[in-house]
Amino acid sequence: MHYDGSSCNGCDIEVLACLTPLYDVERFGVINTGNPKHADILLITGGINTQNVEIVKTIYSQMRNPKVVVAIGACALNGNIFRDCYNILGGVDSTIPVDVYVPGCAARPEAIIDGVVKALGVLEKRYEQLKKGIVPKSVREEKAS
Amino acid sequence: MVMSLLAGGFVLLPPLIGGLIAGLDRIITARMQSRVGPPLLQPFYDLIKLFSKQNIASNRFHRHYLMCYIIFMIFSGAMFFSGRDLLLVIFAYTLADIFLVMAAFSATSPYSFIGAQRELIQLIAAEPILLITALGMNMACGSFNTAEMFKCKEVLFLDLPGVFFALVFVLTFKLRKSPFDLSTSHHGHQELVKGLTTEFAGRTLGIFELAHFYETVLLLGIIYLFFAPYWWLALLVIALTYFAELVIDNTYARAKIKLSLLWTWALTIAIGGGNLVVLYILGHVRN
């Protein structure tokens, strides 16, 4: 599952490039889905602004545990050149917990695939935790505590 | 005894066979798009993953409907492979699909609703030819029992070529392949989100996938019946049919729902029904 925040679309195109015959991320069993309820890994490009903050939270909360978030590109990391804009809240981690950071402007497909494979490793750990009964807190619970 | 063993085998084997077919399906599809594709056992990894995910249902009856779906799917397959009445097999199969539609309707998502409505239309499109297949096999073989059809001395295909091709056409609906993957938008990814399966997540999606493995094996079993006397020929035809489905899947864009209904019915009546009429007349001439 991938969501384009307030990115310039550059990283977004690179995410889709990972699905093409040249990079073929399905080699690792990963496929792109448009449904958060079927997704394990959320790829977000671009920073978070006041308009998409709720959307990002909704998508994240609709995904079933265990789940992993990958922030892709410089804007998703900390807002990059947009960070001083009046409507930008910052990187993705200003809104939801991020597990893997992929830097770059735009991030290279190789780097994105590397990030996704790292995310699979994190996912594996989450499954172990879930078996032991540790469920990560939701965004709202985290804010409340 | 042998038949009950076969029925028992149907409960256990299809998840393996169906999973392998799905794995091959994904690899061949990837190769057709000049990609490498996932490992052969990927569908099994996916299934294990789905069953170990956290389960949050949007409706508490959701899972029960899906349980009914898979139970009736297994039931119809077990009836088929233990040599019972083909009509009963088809009715149980349809009932299973109705439970799937009810599961989709029990969720609140509009995408799930549209998917369920489309699934109903797909049922309407696919049902006549399934019944015509049963009727045709009865006319050619003299019995509705699949046990008789498996033992049939003649190649049923020679009597029922029209029915066979109409059935293969409808298989595209049933195997959820483009241009007819309308209700789940299996390859569309974005259209209708995921249609019928939008609200299935984790374990419920796992049940759906598992039931689809059973469904695939049952449908390919019906193809087998057409060439029952020669098992090697039947397996060859099954492989060719599935490959043809993949080629169609990869080369055709999605059809509109009204058009697909029209095409299927036209084809069903023309070559499926026509085949039955010819068979009926020939039967009278011979006597």
Tab-separated table of C-alpha atoms in Angstrom:
chain	number	residue	atom	x	y	z
A	1	MET	CA	0.000	0.000	0.000
A	2	HIS	CA	1.431	3.393	-0.780
A	3	TYR	CA	0.163	6.873	-0.098
A	4	ASP	CA	1.372	10.089	-1.650
A	5	GLY	CA	1.426	12.843	1.003
A	6	SER	CA	2.416	16.317	-0.098
A	7	SER	CA	5.242	15.065	-2.272
A	8	CYS	CA	6.193	16.423	-5.686
A	9	ASN	CA	5.254	12.956	-7.054
A	10	GLY	CA	8.898	12.166	-7.826
A	11	CYS	CA	9.278	9.542	-5.085
A	12	ASP	CA	5.805	8.283	-5.884
A	13	ILE	CA	6.815	7.471	-9.436
A	14	GLU	CA	9.916	5.730	-8.122
A	15	VAL	CA	7.710	3.595	-5.844
A	16	LEU	CA	5.701	2.493	-8.866
A	17	ALA	CA	8.948	1.909	-10.772
A	18	CYS	CA	9.702	-0.851	-8.241
A	19	LEU	CA	6.795	-2.838	-9.718
A	20	THR	CA	8.123	-2.683	-13.292
A	21	PRO	CA	9.989	-5.542	-15.011
A	22	LEU	CA	13.337	-3.792	-14.368
A	23	TYR	CA	13.065	-3.886	-10.549
A	24	ASP	CA	10.203	-6.385	-9.992
A	25	VAL	CA	9.563	-6.190	-6.260
A	26	GLU	CA	7.218	-9.209	-6.579
A	27	ARG	CA	10.388	-11.333	-6.428
A	28	PHE	CA	10.105	-10.867	-2.680
A	29	GLY	CA	6.392	-11.721	-2.735
A	30	VAL	CA	5.398	-8.070	-2.413
A	31	ILE	CA	2.448	-6.771	-4.399
A	32	ASN	CA	0.857	-3.350	-4.543
A	33	THR	CA	-2.658	-3.120	-3.152
A	34	GLY	CA	-5.086	-0.236	-2.927
A	35	ASN	CA	-6.753	-1.599	0.179
A	36	PRO	CA	-5.265	-0.780	3.614
A	37	LYS	CA	-7.056	-3.784	5.123
A	38	HIS	CA	-5.035	-6.134	2.918
A	39	ALA	CA	-1.752	-4.296	3.425
A	40	ASP	CA	1.197	-5.056	5.735
A	41	ILE	CA	3.564	-2.295	4.714
A	42	LEU	CA	2.585	1.350	4.256
A	43	LEU	CA	4.873	3.379	2.003
A	44	ILE	CA	4.459	7.130	2.388
A	45	THR	CA	6.126	9.697	0.160
A	46	GLY	CA	6.106	13.417	0.911
A	47	GLY	CA	5.587	15.337	4.100
A	48	ILE	CA	2.444	15.612	6.174
A	49	ASN	CA	0.298	18.716	5.794
A	50	THR	CA	-2.826	19.890	7.590
A	51	GLN	CA	-5.085	18.428	4.892
A	52	ASN	CA	-3.703	14.901	4.661
A	53	VAL	CA	-2.911	14.340	8.338
A	54	GLU	CA	-6.320	12.776	9.027
A	55	ILE	CA	-6.144	10.641	5.884
A	56	VAL	CA	-2.753	9.240	6.885
A	57	LYS	CA	-4.064	8.459	10.379
A	58	THR	CA	-7.154	6.732	8.930
A	59	ILE	CA	-5.135	4.599	6.523
A	60	TYR	CA	-2.754	3.626	9.314
A	61	SER	CA	-5.575	2.695	11.682
A	62	GLN	CA	-7.352	0.639	8.997
A	63	MET	CA	-4.310	-1.574	8.521
A	64	ARG	CA	-4.346	-4.749	10.572
A	65	ASN	CA	-1.584	-5.540	13.049
A	66	PRO	CA	1.227	-6.310	12.609
A	67	LYS	CA	2.077	-3.434	10.264
A	68	VAL	CA	5.131	-1.458	9.231
A	69	VAL	CA	5.505	2.103	7.938
A	70	VAL	CA	8.237	3.121	5.489
A	71	ALA	CA	8.871	6.834	4.927
A	72	ILE	CA	10.296	7.421	1.460
A	73	GLY	CA	12.227	10.482	0.313
A	74	ALA	CA	13.651	13.523	2.045
A	75	CYS	CA	10.235	15.202	2.467
A	76	ALA	CA	8.801	12.167	4.240
A	77	LEU	CA	11.793	12.123	6.554
A	78	ASN	CA	11.593	15.688	7.879
A	79	GLY	CA	9.675	17.899	5.458
A	80	ASN	CA	12.837	18.815	3.506
A	81	ILE	CA	12.558	22.113	1.629
A	82	PHE	CA	8.866	22.360	2.481
A	83	ARG	CA	9.381	22.142	6.252
A	84	ASP	CA	8.974	25.884	6.835
A	85	CYS	CA	5.702	26.102	4.893
A	86	TYR	CA	2.708	27.240	6.955
A	87	ASN	CA	0.728	24.056	6.239
A	88	ILE	CA	3.463	21.434	6.706
A	89	LEU	CA	3.533	19.565	10.003
A	90	GLY	CA	6.831	17.823	9.241
A	91	GLY	CA	7.875	14.300	8.270
A	92	VAL	CA	5.684	11.231	8.453
A	93	ASP	CA	6.848	10.491	12.006
A	94	SER	CA	5.105	13.666	13.162
A	95	THR	CA	1.816	11.795	12.698
A	96	ILE	CA	2.345	8.027	12.800
A	97	PRO	CA	5.226	5.840	14.018
A	98	VAL	CA	7.754	5.158	11.247
A	99	ASP	CA	9.904	2.011	11.192
A	100	VAL	CA	12.127	2.461	8.154
A	101	TYR	CA	13.463	5.697	6.644
A	102	VAL	CA	14.535	5.763	2.991
A	103	PRO	CA	16.414	8.984	2.166
A	104	GLY	CA	16.884	10.514	-1.279
A	105	CYS	CA	15.428	13.184	-3.519
A	106	ALA	CA	13.969	11.370	-5.261
A	107	ALA	CA	14.687	8.042	-3.554
A	108	ARG	CA	16.157	5.482	-5.978
A	109	PRO	CA	14.060	2.351	-6.644
A	110	GLU	CA	16.970	0.222	-5.362
A	111	ALA	CA	16.881	2.145	-2.087
A	112	ILE	CA	13.093	1.760	-1.862
A	113	ILE	CA	13.318	-2.004	-2.414
A	114	ASP	CA	16.054	-2.139	0.212
A	115	GLY	CA	13.721	-0.279	2.580
A	116	VAL	CA	10.839	-2.622	1.844
A	117	VAL	CA	13.001	-5.683	2.486
A	118	LYS	CA	14.163	-4.094	5.787
A	119	ALA	CA	10.481	-3.502	6.566
A	120	LEU	CA	9.816	-7.219	5.998
A	121	GLY	CA	12.412	-7.896	8.702
A	122	VAL	CA	10.643	-5.539	11.087
A	123	LEU	CA	7.342	-7.201	10.191
A	124	GLU	CA	8.820	-10.574	11.115
A	125	LYS	CA	9.704	-9.226	14.589
A	126	ARG	CA	6.203	-7.802	15.007
A	127	TYR	CA	4.721	-11.255	14.311
A	128	GLU	CA	6.912	-12.692	17.072
A	129	GLN	CA	5.667	-9.958	19.414
A	130	LEU	CA	2.054	-10.546	18.411
A	131	LYS	CA	2.453	-14.239	19.236
A	132	LYS	CA	3.600	-13.226	22.714
A	133	GLY	CA	0.545	-10.992	22.986
A	134	ILE	CA	2.233	-7.616	22.577
A	135	VAL	CA	0.011	-5.414	20.412
A	136	PRO	CA	1.381	-2.018	19.351
A	137	LYS	CA	-0.698	0.911	20.558
A	138	SER	CA	-2.875	2.751	18.077
A	139	VAL	CA	-2.170	6.387	17.218
A	140	ARG	CA	-4.965	7.722	19.404
A	141	GLU	CA	-3.972	5.607	22.420
A	142	GLU	CA	-0.404	6.840	22.035
A	143	LYS	CA	-1.537	10.460	21.926
A	144	ALA	CA	-3.686	9.938	25.039
A	145	SER	CA	-0.913	8.394	27.100
B	1	MET	CA	-14.776	-47.169	-0.092
B	2	VAL	CA	-12.611	-45.752	-2.870
B	3	MET	CA	-15.143	-42.979	-3.360
B	4	SER	CA	-15.155	-41.973	0.300
B	5	LEU	CA	-11.349	-41.958	0.187
B	6	LEU	CA	-11.550	-39.631	-2.804
B	7	ALA	CA	-13.953	-37.379	-0.923
B	8	GLY	CA	-11.596	-37.343	2.063
B	9	GLY	CA	-8.733	-36.607	-0.303
B	10	PHE	CA	-10.643	-33.644	-1.598
B	11	VAL	CA	-10.740	-32.092	1.845
B	12	LEU	CA	-6.969	-32.356	2.233
B	13	LEU	CA	-5.406	-32.142	-1.233
B	14	PRO	CA	-6.873	-29.031	-2.937
B	15	PRO	CA	-5.212	-26.540	-0.596
B	16	LEU	CA	-1.909	-28.063	-1.774
B	17	ILE	CA	-2.803	-28.438	-5.455
B	18	GLY	CA	-4.684	-25.139	-5.634
B	19	GLY	CA	-1.822	-23.359	-3.879
B	20	LEU	CA	0.737	-24.779	-6.298
B	21	ILE	CA	-1.462	-23.787	-9.249
B	22	ALA	CA	-1.744	-20.273	-7.818
B	23	GLY	CA	2.046	-20.147	-7.373
B	24	LEU	CA	2.647	-21.281	-10.955
B	25	ASP	CA	-0.014	-18.810	-12.078
B	26	ARG	CA	1.883	-15.925	-10.501
B	27	ILE	CA	5.242	-17.030	-11.922
B	28	ILE	CA	3.893	-17.543	-15.447
B	29	THR	CA	2.045	-14.214	-15.306
B	30	ALA	CA	5.280	-12.515	-14.212
B	31	ARG	CA	7.235	-14.183	-17.045
B	32	MET	CA	4.631	-13.017	-19.548
B	33	GLN	CA	5.281	-9.469	-18.318
B	34	SER	CA	9.065	-10.153	-18.525
B	35	ARG	CA	9.403	-10.117	-14.748
B	36	VAL	CA	10.936	-12.795	-12.533
B	37	GLY	CA	7.973	-13.288	-10.227
B	38	PRO	CA	7.607	-14.602	-6.689
B	39	PRO	CA	8.753	-18.003	-5.356
B	40	LEU	CA	6.529	-20.980	-6.217
B	41	LEU	CA	5.345	-21.361	-2.628
B	42	GLN	CA	4.398	-17.693	-2.223
B	43	PRO	CA	0.606	-18.377	-1.997
B	44	PHE	CA	1.275	-20.640	1.011
B	45	TYR	CA	3.429	-17.975	2.697
B	46	ASP	CA	0.649	-15.465	2.057
B	47	LEU	CA	-1.947	-17.792	3.518
B	48	ILE	CA	0.107	-18.450	6.664
B	49	LYS	CA	0.643	-14.709	7.023
B	50	LEU	CA	-3.077	-13.960	6.646
B	51	PHE	CA	-4.040	-16.521	9.276
B	52	SER	CA	-1.579	-15.070	11.798
B	53	LYS	CA	-2.670	-11.455	11.342
B	54	GLN	CA	-4.791	-9.646	13.890
B	55	ASN	CA	-8.480	-10.090	13.159
B	56	ILE	CA	-10.862	-7.145	13.316
B	57	ALA	CA	-14.213	-7.812	11.651
B	58	SER	CA	-16.501	-4.959	10.677
B	59	ASN	CA	-19.537	-7.161	11.310
B	60	ARG	CA	-19.691	-10.072	13.719
B	61	PHE	CA	-21.580	-12.315	11.249
B	62	HIS	CA	-18.954	-11.716	8.608
B	63	ARG	CA	-16.842	-14.704	9.552
B	64	HIS	CA	-19.796	-17.078	9.875
B	65	TYR	CA	-20.907	-16.331	6.322
B	66	LEU	CA	-17.380	-16.975	5.109
B	67	MET	CA	-17.197	-20.213	7.092
B	68	CYS	CA	-20.414	-21.303	5.349
B	69	TYR	CA	-18.809	-20.303	2.037
B	70	ILE	CA	-15.800	-22.545	2.507
B	71	ILE	CA	-17.827	-25.405	4.040
B	72	PHE	CA	-20.197	-25.551	1.074
B	73	MET	CA	-17.276	-25.202	-1.320
B	74	ILE	CA	-15.567	-28.213	0.279
B	75	PHE	CA	-18.903	-30.056	0.375
B	76	SER	CA	-19.571	-29.552	-3.335
B	77	GLY	CA	-16.030	-30.609	-4.223
B	78	ALA	CA	-16.205	-33.687	-2.011
B	79	MET	CA	-19.530	-34.651	-3.638
B	80	PHE	CA	-17.977	-34.192	-7.055
B	81	PHE	CA	-14.917	-36.340	-6.431
B	82	SER	CA	-16.858	-39.031	-4.583
B	83	GLY	CA	-19.018	-39.564	-7.673
B	84	ARG	CA	-22.332	-38.043	-6.584
B	85	ASP	CA	-24.926	-36.135	-8.545
B	86	LEU	CA	-23.400	-33.372	-10.655
B	87	LEU	CA	-26.526	-31.226	-10.265
B	88	LEU	CA	-26.186	-31.347	-6.489
B	89	VAL	CA	-22.535	-30.366	-6.833
B	90	ILE	CA	-23.484	-27.324	-8.900
B	91	PHE	CA	-26.266	-26.285	-6.515
B	92	ALA	CA	-23.981	-26.561	-3.472
B	93	TYR	CA	-21.348	-24.606	-5.372
B	94	THR	CA	-23.864	-21.851	-6.133
B	95	LEU	CA	-25.002	-21.785	-2.516
B	96	ALA	CA	-21.378	-21.358	-1.435
B	97	ASP	CA	-21.081	-18.361	-3.722
B	98	ILE	CA	-24.293	-16.884	-2.311
B	99	PHE	CA	-22.757	-17.020	1.168
B	100	LEU	CA	-19.748	-15.148	-0.191
B	101	VAL	CA	-22.080	-12.446	-1.529
B	102	MET	CA	-23.833	-12.262	1.846
B	103	ALA	CA	-20.489	-11.858	3.602
B	104	ALA	CA	-19.717	-8.928	1.316
B	105	PHE	CA	-23.173	-7.402	1.881
B	106	SER	CA	-22.792	-7.726	5.660
B	107	ALA	CA	-19.952	-5.175	5.618
B	108	THR	CA	-20.673	-1.480	5.476
B	109	SER	CA	-18.201	-0.475	2.787
B	110	PRO	CA	-19.765	0.779	-0.476
B	111	TYR	CA	-16.954	-0.933	-2.420
B	112	SER	CA	-17.855	-4.212	-0.818
B	113	PHE	CA	-21.495	-3.602	-1.798
B	114	ILE	CA	-20.703	-2.927	-5.454
B	115	GLY	CA	-18.439	-5.970	-5.482
B	116	ALA	CA	-21.263	-8.117	-4.069
B	117	GLN	CA	-23.723	-6.864	-6.676
B	118	ARG	CA	-21.249	-7.610	-9.430
B	119	GLU	CA	-20.651	-11.069	-8.013
B	120	LEU	CA	-24.401	-11.713	-8.235
B	121	ILE	CA	-24.408	-10.656	-11.891
B	122	GLN	CA	-21.413	-12.925	-12.492
B	123	LEU	CA	-23.393	-15.762	-10.931
B	124	ILE	CA	-26.284	-15.049	-13.291
B	125	ALA	CA	-23.846	-15.054	-16.193
B	126	ALA	CA	-22.082	-18.261	-15.239
B	127	GLU	CA	-24.911	-20.385	-13.867
B	128	PRO	CA	-26.714	-21.391	-17.130
B	129	ILE	CA	-23.645	-22.981	-18.694
B	130	LEU	CA	-22.887	-24.960	-15.535
B	131	LEU	CA	-26.390	-26.410	-15.668
B	132	ILE	CA	-26.111	-27.011	-19.418
B	133	THR	CA	-22.856	-28.877	-18.743
B	134	ALA	CA	-24.650	-31.151	-16.277
B	135	LEU	CA	-27.538	-31.706	-18.714
B	136	GLY	CA	-25.231	-32.343	-21.657
B	137	MET	CA	-23.149	-34.851	-19.700
B	138	ASN	CA	-26.349	-36.595	-18.664
B	139	MET	CA	-27.460	-36.835	-22.298
B	140	ALA	CA	-24.087	-38.099	-23.471
B	141	CYS	CA	-23.370	-40.426	-20.596
B	142	GLY	CA	-26.815	-41.430	-19.379
B	143	SER	CA	-26.346	-40.437	-15.757
B	144	PHE	CA	-26.019	-37.385	-13.569
B	145	ASN	CA	-23.585	-39.172	-11.256
B	146	THR	CA	-19.999	-38.085	-11.684
B	147	ALA	CA	-18.919	-41.650	-10.832
B	148	GLU	CA	-20.474	-42.790	-14.137
B	149	MET	CA	-18.907	-39.864	-15.980
B	150	PHE	CA	-15.431	-40.678	-14.643
B	151	LYS	CA	-15.938	-44.260	-15.883
B	152	CYS	CA	-17.523	-43.217	-19.191
B	153	LYS	CA	-16.008	-45.122	-22.145
B	154	GLU	CA	-16.413	-42.305	-24.659
B	155	VAL	CA	-14.643	-38.985	-24.662
B	156	LEU	CA	-17.461	-36.629	-23.670
B	157	PHE	CA	-15.746	-33.763	-25.460
B	158	LEU	CA	-16.602	-35.319	-28.822
B	159	ASP	CA	-20.287	-35.124	-27.936
B	160	LEU	CA	-20.093	-31.759	-26.211
B	161	PRO	CA	-17.518	-29.525	-27.916
B	162	GLY	CA	-19.828	-26.476	-27.799
B	163	VAL	CA	-20.558	-26.960	-24.111
B	164	PHE	CA	-16.834	-27.357	-23.417
B	165	PHE	CA	-15.845	-24.099	-25.087
B	166	ALA	CA	-18.702	-22.169	-23.476
B	167	LEU	CA	-17.630	-23.571	-20.099
B	168	VAL	CA	-14.016	-22.544	-20.683
B	169	PHE	CA	-15.264	-19.054	-21.530
B	170	VAL	CA	-17.127	-18.890	-18.226
B	171	LEU	CA	-14.097	-20.222	-16.326
B	172	THR	CA	-12.629	-16.753	-16.771
B	173	PHE	CA	-15.355	-15.487	-14.425
B	174	LYS	CA	-14.888	-18.272	-11.971
B	175	LEU	CA	-11.102	-18.119	-11.823
B	176	ARG	CA	-11.419	-14.324	-11.433
B	177	LYS	CA	-9.330	-13.486	-14.475
B	178	SER	CA	-9.418	-10.384	-16.654
B	179	PRO	CA	-11.542	-9.375	-18.649
B	180	PHE	CA	-14.041	-10.697	-16.098
B	181	ASP	CA	-12.407	-10.072	-12.712
B	182	LEU	CA	-15.192	-7.609	-12.066
B	183	SER	CA	-16.276	-8.349	-8.524
B	184	THR	CA	-12.920	-8.595	-6.760
B	185	SER	CA	-10.899	-6.481	-9.229
B	186	HIS	CA	-8.119	-8.959	-8.747
B	187	HIS	CA	-5.646	-7.201	-11.010
B	188	GLY	CA	-7.166	-3.738	-11.179
B	189	HIS	CA	-5.791	-2.954	-7.732
B	190	GLN	CA	-7.296	0.504	-7.540
B	191	GLU	CA	-10.750	0.228	-9.096
B	192	LEU	CA	-13.407	-0.474	-6.421
B	193	VAL	CA	-10.455	-0.788	-4.017
B	194	LYS	CA	-10.803	-4.583	-3.825
B	195	GLY	CA	-14.509	-4.977	-4.526
B	196	LEU	CA	-16.049	-7.943	-2.800
B	197	THR	CA	-12.983	-8.583	-0.641
B	198	THR	CA	-12.460	-4.984	0.501
B	199	GLU	CA	-13.691	-5.683	4.025
B	200	PHE	CA	-12.012	-9.080	4.338
B	201	ALA	CA	-8.790	-8.817	6.267
B	202	GLY	CA	-6.432	-11.211	7.978
B	203	ARG	CA	-8.121	-14.499	8.729
B	204	THR	CA	-11.289	-13.810	6.737
B	205	LEU	CA	-9.242	-13.006	3.645
B	206	GLY	CA	-7.305	-16.208	4.322
B	207	ILE	CA	-10.542	-18.209	4.319
B	208	PHE	CA	-11.528	-16.586	1.031
B	209	GLU	CA	-8.182	-17.445	-0.567
B	210	LEU	CA	-8.314	-21.007	0.739
B	211	ALA	CA	-11.850	-21.466	-0.629
B	212	HIS	CA	-10.613	-20.205	-3.984
B	213	PHE	CA	-8.018	-23.012	-4.028
B	214	TYR	CA	-10.848	-25.520	-3.546
B	215	GLU	CA	-12.884	-23.764	-6.232
B	216	THR	CA	-10.034	-23.929	-8.753
B	217	VAL	CA	-9.573	-27.664	-8.210
B	218	LEU	CA	-13.326	-28.316	-8.505
B	219	LEU	CA	-13.591	-26.363	-11.777
B	220	LEU	CA	-10.559	-28.069	-13.281
B	221	GLY	CA	-12.136	-31.361	-12.175
B	222	ILE	CA	-15.170	-30.565	-14.332
B	223	ILE	CA	-12.813	-29.964	-17.272
B	224	TYR	CA	-11.283	-33.385	-16.525
B	225	LEU	CA	-14.704	-35.048	-16.996
B	226	PHE	CA	-14.752	-34.072	-20.681
B	227	PHE	CA	-11.705	-36.247	-21.329
B	228	ALA	CA	-12.199	-38.798	-18.552
B	229	PRO	CA	-11.184	-42.007	-20.459
B	230	TYR	CA	-7.652	-40.716	-21.098
B	231	TRP	CA	-6.180	-39.225	-17.947
B	232	TRP	CA	-3.042	-37.910	-19.668
B	233	LEU	CA	-5.149	-36.135	-22.284
B	234	ALA	CA	-7.371	-34.675	-19.571
B	235	LEU	CA	-4.393	-33.342	-17.596
B	236	LEU	CA	-2.899	-31.910	-20.795
B	237	VAL	CA	-6.160	-30.148	-21.628
B	238	ILE	CA	-6.403	-28.795	-18.065
B	239	ALA	CA	-2.877	-27.374	-18.352
B	240	LEU	CA	-3.641	-25.882	-21.780
B	241	THR	CA	-6.931	-24.403	-20.558
B	242	TYR	CA	-5.285	-22.789	-17.565
B	243	PHE	CA	-2.488	-21.420	-19.752
B	244	ALA	CA	-5.060	-20.006	-22.180
B	245	GLU	CA	-6.786	-18.311	-19.225
B	246	LEU	CA	-3.479	-16.714	-18.237
B	247	VAL	CA	-2.845	-15.468	-21.771
B	248	ILE	CA	-6.344	-13.970	-21.878
B	249	ASP	CA	-5.827	-12.521	-18.395
B	250	ASN	CA	-2.680	-10.740	-19.510
B	251	THR	CA	-3.822	-9.529	-22.907
B	252	TYR	CA	-7.353	-8.257	-22.313
B	253	ALA	CA	-8.528	-5.148	-20.532
B	254	ARG	CA	-11.565	-5.328	-18.277
B	255	ALA	CA	-14.944	-5.774	-19.956
B	256	LYS	CA	-18.004	-3.836	-18.891
B	257	ILE	CA	-20.383	-5.773	-16.685
B	258	LYS	CA	-23.356	-5.515	-19.094
B	259	LEU	CA	-21.250	-6.559	-22.061
B	260	SER	CA	-19.800	-9.524	-20.238
B	261	LEU	CA	-23.284	-10.708	-19.286
B	262	LEU	CA	-24.399	-10.340	-22.900
B	263	TRP	CA	-21.374	-12.192	-24.311
B	264	THR	CA	-21.661	-15.045	-21.870
B	265	TRP	CA	-25.349	-15.582	-22.408
B	266	ALA	CA	-25.071	-15.269	-26.196
B	267	LEU	CA	-22.254	-17.818	-26.207
B	268	THR	CA	-24.015	-20.095	-23.730
B	269	ILE	CA	-27.218	-20.158	-25.763
B	270	ALA	CA	-25.509	-20.323	-29.160
B	271	ILE	CA	-22.872	-22.996	-28.697
B	272	GLY	CA	-23.889	-24.533	-25.359
B	273	GLY	CA	-27.625	-24.737	-26.051
B	274	GLY	CA	-27.009	-25.447	-29.750
B	275	ASN	CA	-24.820	-28.364	-28.779
B	276	LEU	CA	-27.601	-29.828	-26.633
B	277	VAL	CA	-30.160	-29.470	-29.455
B	278	VAL	CA	-27.851	-31.206	-31.939
B	279	LEU	CA	-27.173	-33.974	-29.413
B	280	TYR	CA	-30.925	-34.412	-28.834
B	281	ILE	CA	-31.681	-34.645	-32.573
B	282	LEU	CA	-28.765	-37.022	-33.167
B	283	GLY	CA	-30.003	-39.209	-30.308
B	284	HIS	CA	-33.402	-39.497	-31.997
B	285	VAL	CA	-31.920	-40.167	-35.434
B	286	ARG	CA	-29.761	-42.987	-34.053
B	287	ASN	CA	-32.748	-44.635	-32.420
